[in-house]
Structures are given as C-alpha cells and as structure tokens.
C-alpha cells in the first residue's frame, strides 16, 4: 500500500483515477505520439498528434480530471500543495502525463501569473483559453548575453513610447515557444536604470506570440535533441511594439511576480522528477528479474540488491523532503518556504538522475537507446539542475537560511 499522508480521503479516489487513466489510456499512446513527431515537419502539430493528445485531453476534461495544479482555488479541486504532490508524481511518470490533465510547465506558472497579477482583459484573452487547454504559452526570462541565474542581469530593453512599449533584445531557452499552439509570452524586461534599486529595474510584460518584430531564430538542443514540437527557442525581438497596458502590475514589479511564479513551478518539477524516478525503479526491478546472466537473474548479480535498495531509500527521502517543502508552501509564508523549495530543487533531480542512470545500466545497451523511455528521462531530468535556477544558486539559499540562525549580519 502506498502511504499518502496529507491526502484527504475524498481526493484518494481522484488520484487513483489519474493513475488509472495514465496506465490505461496515456501510456499505450505515448510511443505513437512521439513517433509522429519524426514523420514530417517537427514543428507542426500533425493531425494524428492532435487526435491523440486532444483526444486524451478531452477525455480527461470530460472526466473532471483537469487543472489539479490550481491549489487552494475555487476554479480547481482546491487541493493543498501537499496533495498536489501525489498527483504531480503520478503525472511525471510519463512525458505526456502533465499536459493531458492541463498541468504542464510553463503554462501552470503563466496561468498563475495571469490569475494573480493579470487584468480582467488578460484573464479573458489569455487565462481562459489556457485553463481550457486551447492554447499554450511560454515564459521568457533567460538571455544569451548575461548570467541569467542572477535575474538582476536581465537586460532586454523595454522603452515607453506613447501608448506602447517597444522591446529590443534576445531571449533563449524559451520552453514551449516552438509549439504552434503557443500564443502568448510572459517576458521579463528591463524598464529601469541604475538610479533605481537593484530589484526594481525589471518588469514583466505580456507579448502575443505573433507580434511583428519577433523572430524565432532556432531551437536550443538538449544533448542533441530539439524537444520538438515544444522546443526551447532562441528568439530575437526587434522593435516589438505592445500596448502599455500589457505590463503586469506596473514598471519595476518583475521580481515580485517572478517570486510568485517560480515557487510553485519549481516544486512541481521536483514532484514530477520523483515520479520519473519511481517509474525508472519499477523498470529496473522488472528487468533485473526477467533477464539472466552467468546463470542467475540480473538482480542477484554483483551489487544489484544494494543498488535497488539505495534507489528505493533515496526516492523515499526525496519524497518526504518534497512533501515537507509543499507543507511549508501551504502555510502561506513564501519566505519561510523558499529554503525548503531550494533544498528539494537540488535533491529531487539529483536522486532522479541517479535512479534513472542505474536503471539505464541494468538495461545494458538498450537503456541508452530509443527503445526504453530511460534515455529521454535522463536528459530531461538533467536539465532540471539548471532550469529554474542552477543547483549552486539554490544551495546558496539553503546555506544563507542556515547561517542566518546564528548571526544578525548580512550573509
Ligand atoms: C531545458 C531548459 C529549459 C529552460 N526553460 C526556460 C524557460 O522556459 N524560460 C527561461 O527564461 N529560461 C529557461 N531556461 C534557462 C534556465 O532557467 C537558465 O539556464 C538558468 O537560470 C541559468 O542561467 P544561465 O544559463 O544564464 O547560467 P549562468 O547564470 O551563466 O550560470 C552558470 C553557472 O554559474 C554558476 N553559478 C551561478 N550562480 C552561482 C552562485 N550563486 N554560486 C555558485 N555558482 C554559481 C553555476 O555553476 C551555474 O550553473 C531553461 C533551461 C533549460 C536547460
């Protein structure tokens, strides 16, 4: 029996329905969906892809299995962050899982921004179709020419001109911007100069994807994969003009919004990474019992018992830490939760990478091939050590919170 403390009884059945749908309906179509991408223009959403994915989304929506990520809200199920952790873990077990239930990044973070900081017009134009799963979105912060783990470096120019703002500069690693269904970007820009305090120079602005002056230059590759049709795009803005009312909250409020956006997004990635680790351990165990070498099952050879045991123990530790960080988030004090989110943001990808790597090894050469989901899972989880803040930045947060207990001085 799986222990699911913190999950209210009424939501247990809901979680089981998600797990059942993933096993019975999503997993059987995964391979065909991904094979379809290789058939023609990788950046198109082919008829068959649409049939598979939109078909699954329609089923999930009709069954009421939709938008679980809207924690503590009357629009979703009102799950706590702790409860959502179990759902995200389940959805993380397969690449299409999160999108089928309208719970995928970067849309969830962007929807949260529109919900919390958007105007009524933005909610109508962007939040509504995002909540319905009709369009997708991207979040553009990282820039090629500056160390973007320090967001005070963000320098895309955004200058007021009458009733508009004009944007110039480049962004890269804009996840999801390759998808033809991606219709809107939330863009971190620089609106203030050195006369302002460091954290008041950046703003966020809403830019429709097709605005004149936007050029998608190329997909950035992850270990040689373009991740089509989602993509992590390198984009140039040349005199891109958007109405002044597209700025979120007002000039200089970018950091405030980034904090609100990134907290939940980071922990959701970790929850899904734990799901990927669980899926990899299951595959490793099954393989080690099915295959034989030197007259024994693989499980019985060398240190394989130890490897399996270590993987189980590390997953359990990571899950408990993730639930603790989620619990802190549920207490409503983002500042107190931040170091806990940083802890799990370092630990979850590290553990998932280790487990997936051991599973790859147990599969032999097949493990690194296209014939198991493991190679793809490894590259995906590896990116999490950078995306939403590199490990070192999160470790620094953890250390500062620790040191602050013992000094009044700035650490
Ligand atoms: C697959 C993928 C998807 C992504 N999706 C998006 C997206 O949708 N939108 C978006 O805006 N960005 C996205 N990113 C970008 C990601 O958020 C950035 O790469 C990340 O914030 C780091 O910025 P940087 O690459 O400029 O690295 P830099 O800031 O140049 O940092 C490089 C290295 O410097 C070291 N370093 C930095 N700070 C410290 C410190 N305080 N202490 C010690 N060492 C330090 C670390 O080793 C770090 O890895 C994505 C990245 C990947 C790989």
XYZ file of C-alpha atoms and ligand atoms in Angstrom:
464
model
C 0.000 0.000 0.000
C 1.257 3.478 -0.821
C 1.354 5.869 2.091
C -0.368 9.088 1.161
C -0.433 11.194 4.315
C -1.736 14.698 3.887
C -4.140 13.496 1.189
C -7.766 13.879 2.196
C -9.967 10.791 1.778
C -12.138 12.433 -0.876
C -9.061 13.028 -3.032
C -7.678 9.485 -2.818
C -10.187 8.174 -5.360
C -9.374 11.122 -7.610
C -5.676 10.238 -7.504
C -6.473 6.620 -8.368
C -8.483 7.778 -11.393
C -5.483 9.764 -12.617
C -3.176 6.762 -12.160
C -5.683 4.508 -13.976
C -6.041 6.889 -16.894
C -2.261 7.195 -17.268
C -1.813 3.413 -17.233
C -4.786 2.521 -19.443
C -5.031 5.419 -21.877
C -1.936 7.641 -21.912
C 0.911 5.103 -21.799
C -0.408 2.987 -24.698
C -0.370 6.059 -26.992
C 2.923 7.657 -25.884
C 5.143 5.889 -28.403
C 2.893 6.597 -31.361
C 2.635 10.275 -30.366
C 6.401 10.702 -30.272
C 6.947 8.661 -33.455
C 4.517 11.010 -35.202
C 6.820 13.983 -34.470
C 9.557 12.381 -36.587
C 7.353 11.943 -39.634
C 7.415 15.421 -41.179
C 7.946 18.996 -40.093
C 8.897 18.529 -36.440
C 7.453 21.929 -35.513
C 3.956 21.197 -36.737
C 1.202 19.702 -34.665
C 0.162 16.913 -37.063
C -3.386 15.711 -37.442
C -2.579 12.416 -35.714
C -0.724 14.163 -32.865
C -3.735 16.395 -32.338
C -6.036 13.401 -32.487
C -4.022 11.610 -29.785
C -3.307 14.494 -27.434
C -6.508 16.494 -27.826
C -8.429 13.219 -27.604
C -6.775 12.400 -24.280
C -7.290 15.954 -23.016
C -10.984 15.835 -23.956
C -11.366 12.558 -22.073
C -9.592 13.938 -19.000
C -11.651 17.126 -19.055
C -14.927 15.234 -19.531
C -13.995 13.026 -16.561
C -13.330 16.141 -14.465
C -9.598 15.320 -14.234
C -8.346 18.785 -15.095
C -6.294 21.692 -13.689
C -5.297 19.969 -10.448
C -2.413 22.446 -10.072
C -4.847 25.218 -9.084
C -4.207 24.592 -5.428
C -6.265 26.429 -2.888
C -8.599 27.821 -5.564
C -12.301 27.587 -6.346
C -11.518 27.028 -10.025
C -9.741 23.700 -9.496
C -10.121 20.998 -6.892
C -8.832 23.101 -4.031
C -6.021 20.606 -3.415
C -3.301 21.621 -0.990
C 0.266 21.716 -2.351
C 0.957 18.532 -0.353
C -1.986 16.828 -2.054
C -0.943 18.078 -5.464
C 2.479 16.467 -4.920
C 0.914 12.999 -5.224
C -0.895 13.971 -8.433
C 2.206 15.557 -9.975
C 4.263 12.480 -9.122
C 1.759 10.295 -10.946
C 1.696 12.631 -13.964
C 5.508 12.762 -14.002
C 5.701 9.045 -14.771
C 5.096 9.658 -18.463
C 6.099 12.585 -20.746
C 2.527 13.404 -21.851
C 1.070 12.956 -18.357
C 1.025 16.566 -17.203
C -0.342 18.005 -20.421
C -3.203 15.526 -20.644
C -4.549 16.938 -17.365
C -3.634 20.573 -18.215
C -0.949 20.636 -15.551
C 2.215 21.211 -17.575
C 5.005 23.754 -17.403
C 5.360 26.524 -18.321
C 1.602 27.014 -18.625
C 0.774 26.415 -14.966
C 3.212 29.130 -13.860
C 1.953 31.503 -16.528
C -1.675 30.846 -15.632
C -0.805 31.594 -12.045
C 0.679 34.926 -13.115
C -2.459 35.830 -15.093
C -4.687 34.725 -12.226
C -2.782 36.663 -9.551
C -1.498 39.711 -11.410
C -3.415 39.950 -14.710
C -6.096 42.478 -15.620
C -9.666 41.400 -16.402
C -8.881 41.744 -20.117
C -5.789 39.486 -19.817
C -7.812 36.908 -17.943
C -10.387 36.862 -20.701
C -7.893 36.816 -23.576
C -5.202 34.501 -22.167
C -6.148 32.832 -18.886
C -9.452 31.455 -20.138
C -8.090 29.580 -23.189
C -5.089 28.394 -21.138
C -7.357 26.997 -18.443
C -9.371 25.292 -21.191
C -6.217 23.808 -22.738
C -6.908 25.534 -26.072
C -3.599 27.402 -26.346
C -0.124 27.168 -24.816
C 2.303 29.801 -23.525
C 5.985 30.498 -22.826
C 7.963 32.325 -20.152
C 10.896 34.362 -21.485
C 13.456 35.375 -18.928
C 16.864 33.854 -19.779
C 19.122 35.799 -22.175
C 22.189 34.622 -24.108
C 24.444 37.526 -23.166
C 24.014 37.659 -19.389
C 24.291 35.205 -16.491
C 20.556 34.753 -16.097
C 20.666 32.806 -12.844
C 21.024 36.323 -11.400
C 17.818 37.909 -12.674
C 19.056 41.420 -11.861
C 21.189 40.941 -15.018
C 18.137 40.672 -17.305
C 18.571 43.410 -19.858
C 16.029 43.169 -22.701
C 15.187 46.794 -23.366
C 11.588 47.921 -22.920
C 11.033 51.605 -23.556
C 7.792 53.560 -23.263
C 6.690 55.232 -26.481
C 3.315 56.984 -26.186
C 0.659 54.367 -25.505
C 3.055 51.485 -26.190
C 6.264 49.820 -25.043
C 8.968 48.903 -27.551
C 11.057 45.792 -26.858
C 14.518 45.005 -28.224
C 16.906 42.154 -27.370
C 17.249 38.372 -27.332
C 15.933 35.540 -25.187
C 16.828 31.872 -25.293
C 15.688 28.620 -23.709
C 12.100 29.814 -24.075
C 10.433 26.463 -23.412
C 7.281 25.757 -25.359
C 7.741 28.626 -27.807
C 8.307 26.161 -30.664
C 4.791 24.754 -30.414
C 2.392 26.224 -32.991
C -0.231 26.287 -30.234
C 1.914 28.704 -28.172
C 0.112 32.037 -28.472
C 1.448 34.200 -25.671
C 4.721 35.017 -23.935
C 5.297 36.473 -20.493
C 8.573 38.374 -20.863
C 10.968 39.674 -18.200
C 12.388 43.017 -19.404
C 14.427 45.901 -18.093
C 12.483 49.138 -17.644
C 14.588 50.957 -15.040
C 18.161 52.211 -14.860
C 20.884 52.457 -12.228
C 19.010 55.228 -10.371
C 16.576 52.567 -9.131
C 17.216 49.874 -6.546
C 18.538 46.616 -7.989
C 15.259 44.724 -7.642
C 13.101 47.483 -9.123
C 14.661 47.671 -12.563
C 12.918 44.687 -14.161
C 9.285 44.252 -15.207
C 7.104 41.591 -16.795
C 5.101 42.237 -19.887
C 2.632 40.171 -21.902
C 3.517 39.767 -25.589
C 1.314 37.926 -28.107
C 3.476 35.337 -29.888
C 2.832 36.623 -33.418
C 3.678 40.286 -32.761
C 5.655 41.848 -35.649
C 9.391 42.067 -34.916
C 9.593 38.663 -33.186
C 11.899 36.159 -34.888
C 12.282 32.618 -33.636
C 15.935 32.038 -34.548
C 16.475 28.351 -33.640
C 15.621 25.629 -31.176
C 18.275 25.138 -28.481
C 19.197 21.466 -28.274
C 19.306 19.380 -25.116
C 22.105 16.834 -25.609
C 21.370 16.896 -29.338
C 17.561 16.786 -29.019
C 15.410 19.690 -30.144
C 12.483 18.624 -27.960
C 10.070 19.358 -30.827
C 7.361 20.475 -31.100
C 7.613 22.053 -27.620
C 11.176 23.355 -28.101
C 13.418 25.683 -26.109
C 13.675 28.565 -28.521
C 16.195 31.306 -29.159
C 14.147 34.404 -30.006
C 15.073 37.883 -31.218
C 12.914 40.955 -30.560
C 13.401 43.921 -32.924
C 11.247 46.974 -32.190
C 8.411 44.799 -30.912
C 5.557 47.131 -30.006
C 2.947 46.182 -27.389
C 0.288 48.308 -25.674
C 1.403 49.848 -22.366
C -1.420 48.080 -20.518
C 0.319 44.748 -21.214
C 2.781 45.429 -18.402
C 1.963 43.297 -15.363
C 1.296 45.257 -12.150
C 3.417 48.191 -13.392
C 7.063 49.031 -14.013
C 9.604 47.606 -11.596
C 7.403 44.783 -10.273
C 9.132 41.955 -12.204
C 10.884 40.420 -9.193
C 7.766 40.338 -7.119
C 5.970 38.452 -9.892
C 8.935 36.125 -10.536
C 8.929 35.076 -6.882
C 5.204 34.317 -7.026
C 5.638 32.394 -10.269
C 8.722 30.345 -9.644
C 7.966 28.928 -6.188
C 5.146 26.590 -7.227
C 6.742 25.833 -10.612
C 9.963 24.661 -9.001
C 8.279 22.304 -6.616
C 6.039 20.906 -9.373
C 9.150 19.980 -11.391
C 10.512 18.159 -8.329
C 7.296 16.249 -7.763
C 7.300 15.064 -11.362
C 11.006 14.136 -11.124
C 10.165 11.852 -8.198
C 7.523 10.246 -10.448
C 10.184 9.708 -13.105
C 12.455 8.103 -10.520
C 9.666 5.767 -9.395
C 8.950 4.771 -12.984
C 12.669 4.086 -13.585
C 12.982 1.965 -10.431
C 9.970 -0.100 -11.489
C 11.525 -0.713 -14.910
C 14.886 -1.572 -13.319
C 13.346 -4.111 -10.942
C 11.264 -5.796 -13.633
C 14.260 -6.029 -15.954
C 16.525 -7.416 -13.246
C 14.023 -10.187 -12.543
C 13.346 -11.048 -16.203
C 16.873 -11.300 -17.594
C 19.602 -13.784 -16.735
C 23.400 -13.737 -16.991
C 26.001 -16.115 -15.623
C 23.207 -18.490 -14.614
C 21.405 -16.010 -12.356
C 18.796 -13.271 -12.580
C 20.439 -9.844 -13.030
C 19.019 -8.819 -9.648
C 21.133 -11.486 -7.964
C 24.414 -10.457 -9.544
C 27.128 -8.212 -8.121
C 25.835 -5.307 -6.044
C 22.430 -5.145 -7.680
C 20.474 -5.731 -4.461
C 22.337 -2.808 -2.916
C 21.696 -0.629 -5.958
C 17.963 -1.332 -5.875
C 17.800 -0.755 -2.123
C 19.725 2.538 -2.351
C 17.406 3.768 -5.102
C 14.319 2.929 -3.033
C 15.722 4.681 0.048
C 16.767 7.800 -1.818
C 13.405 8.139 -3.526
C 11.660 7.867 -0.163
C 13.915 10.548 1.362
C 13.380 12.860 -1.603
C 9.619 12.407 -1.482
C 9.481 13.231 2.217
C 11.560 16.371 1.661
C 9.298 17.347 -1.221
C 6.211 16.917 0.964
C 7.834 18.998 3.696
C 8.571 21.818 1.223
C 4.980 21.548 -0.042
C 3.721 21.728 3.539
C 5.694 24.933 4.076
C 4.098 26.358 0.932
C 0.681 25.504 2.298
C 1.386 27.619 5.403
C 1.177 30.724 3.176
C 4.587 32.194 4.021
C 6.573 32.157 0.760
C 9.712 33.455 2.510
C 9.741 30.610 5.036
C 9.068 28.080 2.265
C 11.866 29.330 -0.036
C 14.842 27.489 1.527
C 12.826 24.261 1.623
C 11.944 24.620 -2.041
C 15.634 25.223 -2.740
C 16.560 22.054 -0.834
C 14.218 19.861 -2.851
C 15.151 21.663 -6.094
C 18.711 20.360 -5.546
C 17.806 16.938 -4.137
C 14.975 15.713 -6.406
C 16.796 15.992 -9.768
C 19.959 14.515 -8.205
C 18.111 11.488 -6.863
C 16.053 11.031 -10.031
C 19.214 11.218 -12.161
C 20.907 8.583 -10.047
C 17.959 6.194 -10.168
C 17.436 6.636 -13.911
C 21.159 6.109 -14.520
C 21.151 2.852 -12.526
C 18.091 1.731 -14.488
C 19.903 2.511 -17.743
C 22.801 0.365 -16.559
C 20.528 -2.553 -15.681
C 19.085 -2.443 -19.205
C 22.527 -2.680 -20.807
C 22.867 -1.006 -24.197
C 19.115 -0.882 -24.644
C 18.971 1.527 -21.727
C 20.629 4.316 -23.652
C 18.623 3.667 -26.803
C 15.272 4.827 -28.103
C 13.702 1.513 -27.057
C 13.110 2.499 -23.427
C 11.923 5.843 -22.031
C 15.024 5.973 -19.808
C 17.453 7.884 -22.032
C 14.903 10.582 -22.673
C 14.011 10.757 -18.982
C 17.698 11.183 -18.052
C 18.229 14.122 -20.429
C 15.034 15.756 -19.222
C 15.919 15.432 -15.541
C 19.493 16.604 -16.179
C 18.124 19.928 -17.441
C 16.370 20.444 -14.102
C 19.762 21.004 -12.473
C 19.842 24.248 -14.494
C 16.280 25.259 -15.318
C 14.531 27.406 -12.695
C 17.891 28.168 -11.121
C 21.131 26.127 -11.142
C 21.941 23.911 -8.134
C 24.579 26.323 -6.845
C 22.086 29.183 -6.564
C 19.702 27.020 -4.551
C 22.484 25.699 -2.316
C 23.388 29.307 -1.571
C 19.782 29.968 -0.473
C 19.877 26.943 1.819
C 23.213 27.938 3.346
C 22.124 31.547 3.891
C 18.951 30.427 5.694
C 21.107 28.198 7.900
C 23.718 30.868 8.689
C 21.078 33.496 9.445
C 20.114 31.461 12.505
C 23.448 32.392 14.080
C 24.109 35.988 13.031
C 22.361 39.335 12.629
C 24.845 40.282 9.914
C 24.075 40.019 6.209
C 25.130 36.573 4.917
C 15.774 22.609 -20.789
C 15.783 24.008 -20.263
C 14.611 24.733 -20.268
C 14.601 26.064 -19.853
N 13.433 26.781 -19.928
C 13.445 28.101 -19.670
C 12.274 28.903 -19.891
O 11.215 28.400 -20.284
N 12.367 30.245 -19.699
C 13.519 30.833 -19.275
O 13.518 32.048 -19.109
N 14.635 30.096 -19.045
C 14.632 28.763 -19.239
N 15.777 28.007 -19.049
C 17.009 28.666 -18.666
C 17.433 28.457 -17.239
O 16.490 28.962 -16.340
C 18.817 29.107 -17.092
O 19.705 28.375 -17.889
C 19.294 29.173 -15.660
O 18.560 30.101 -14.922
C 20.778 29.541 -15.576
O 21.073 30.691 -16.281
P 22.324 30.684 -17.290
O 22.138 29.559 -18.248
O 22.453 32.058 -17.853
O 23.567 30.307 -16.408
P 24.543 31.307 -15.598
O 23.737 32.310 -14.856
O 25.556 31.807 -16.545
O 25.197 30.313 -14.556
C 26.150 29.326 -14.985
C 26.748 28.629 -13.806
O 27.388 29.548 -12.963
C 27.430 29.008 -11.655
N 26.772 29.917 -10.699
C 25.822 30.832 -10.946
N 25.425 31.419 -9.795
C 26.132 30.858 -8.810
C 26.186 31.025 -7.394
N 25.399 31.897 -6.766
N 27.059 30.258 -6.687
C 27.873 29.362 -7.316
N 27.867 29.162 -8.647
C 27.013 29.898 -9.383
C 26.656 27.690 -11.675
O 27.532 26.613 -11.866
C 25.785 27.888 -12.900
O 25.319 26.665 -13.428
C 15.799 26.662 -19.399
C 16.984 25.906 -19.359
C 16.990 24.604 -19.791
C 18.283 23.841 -19.785
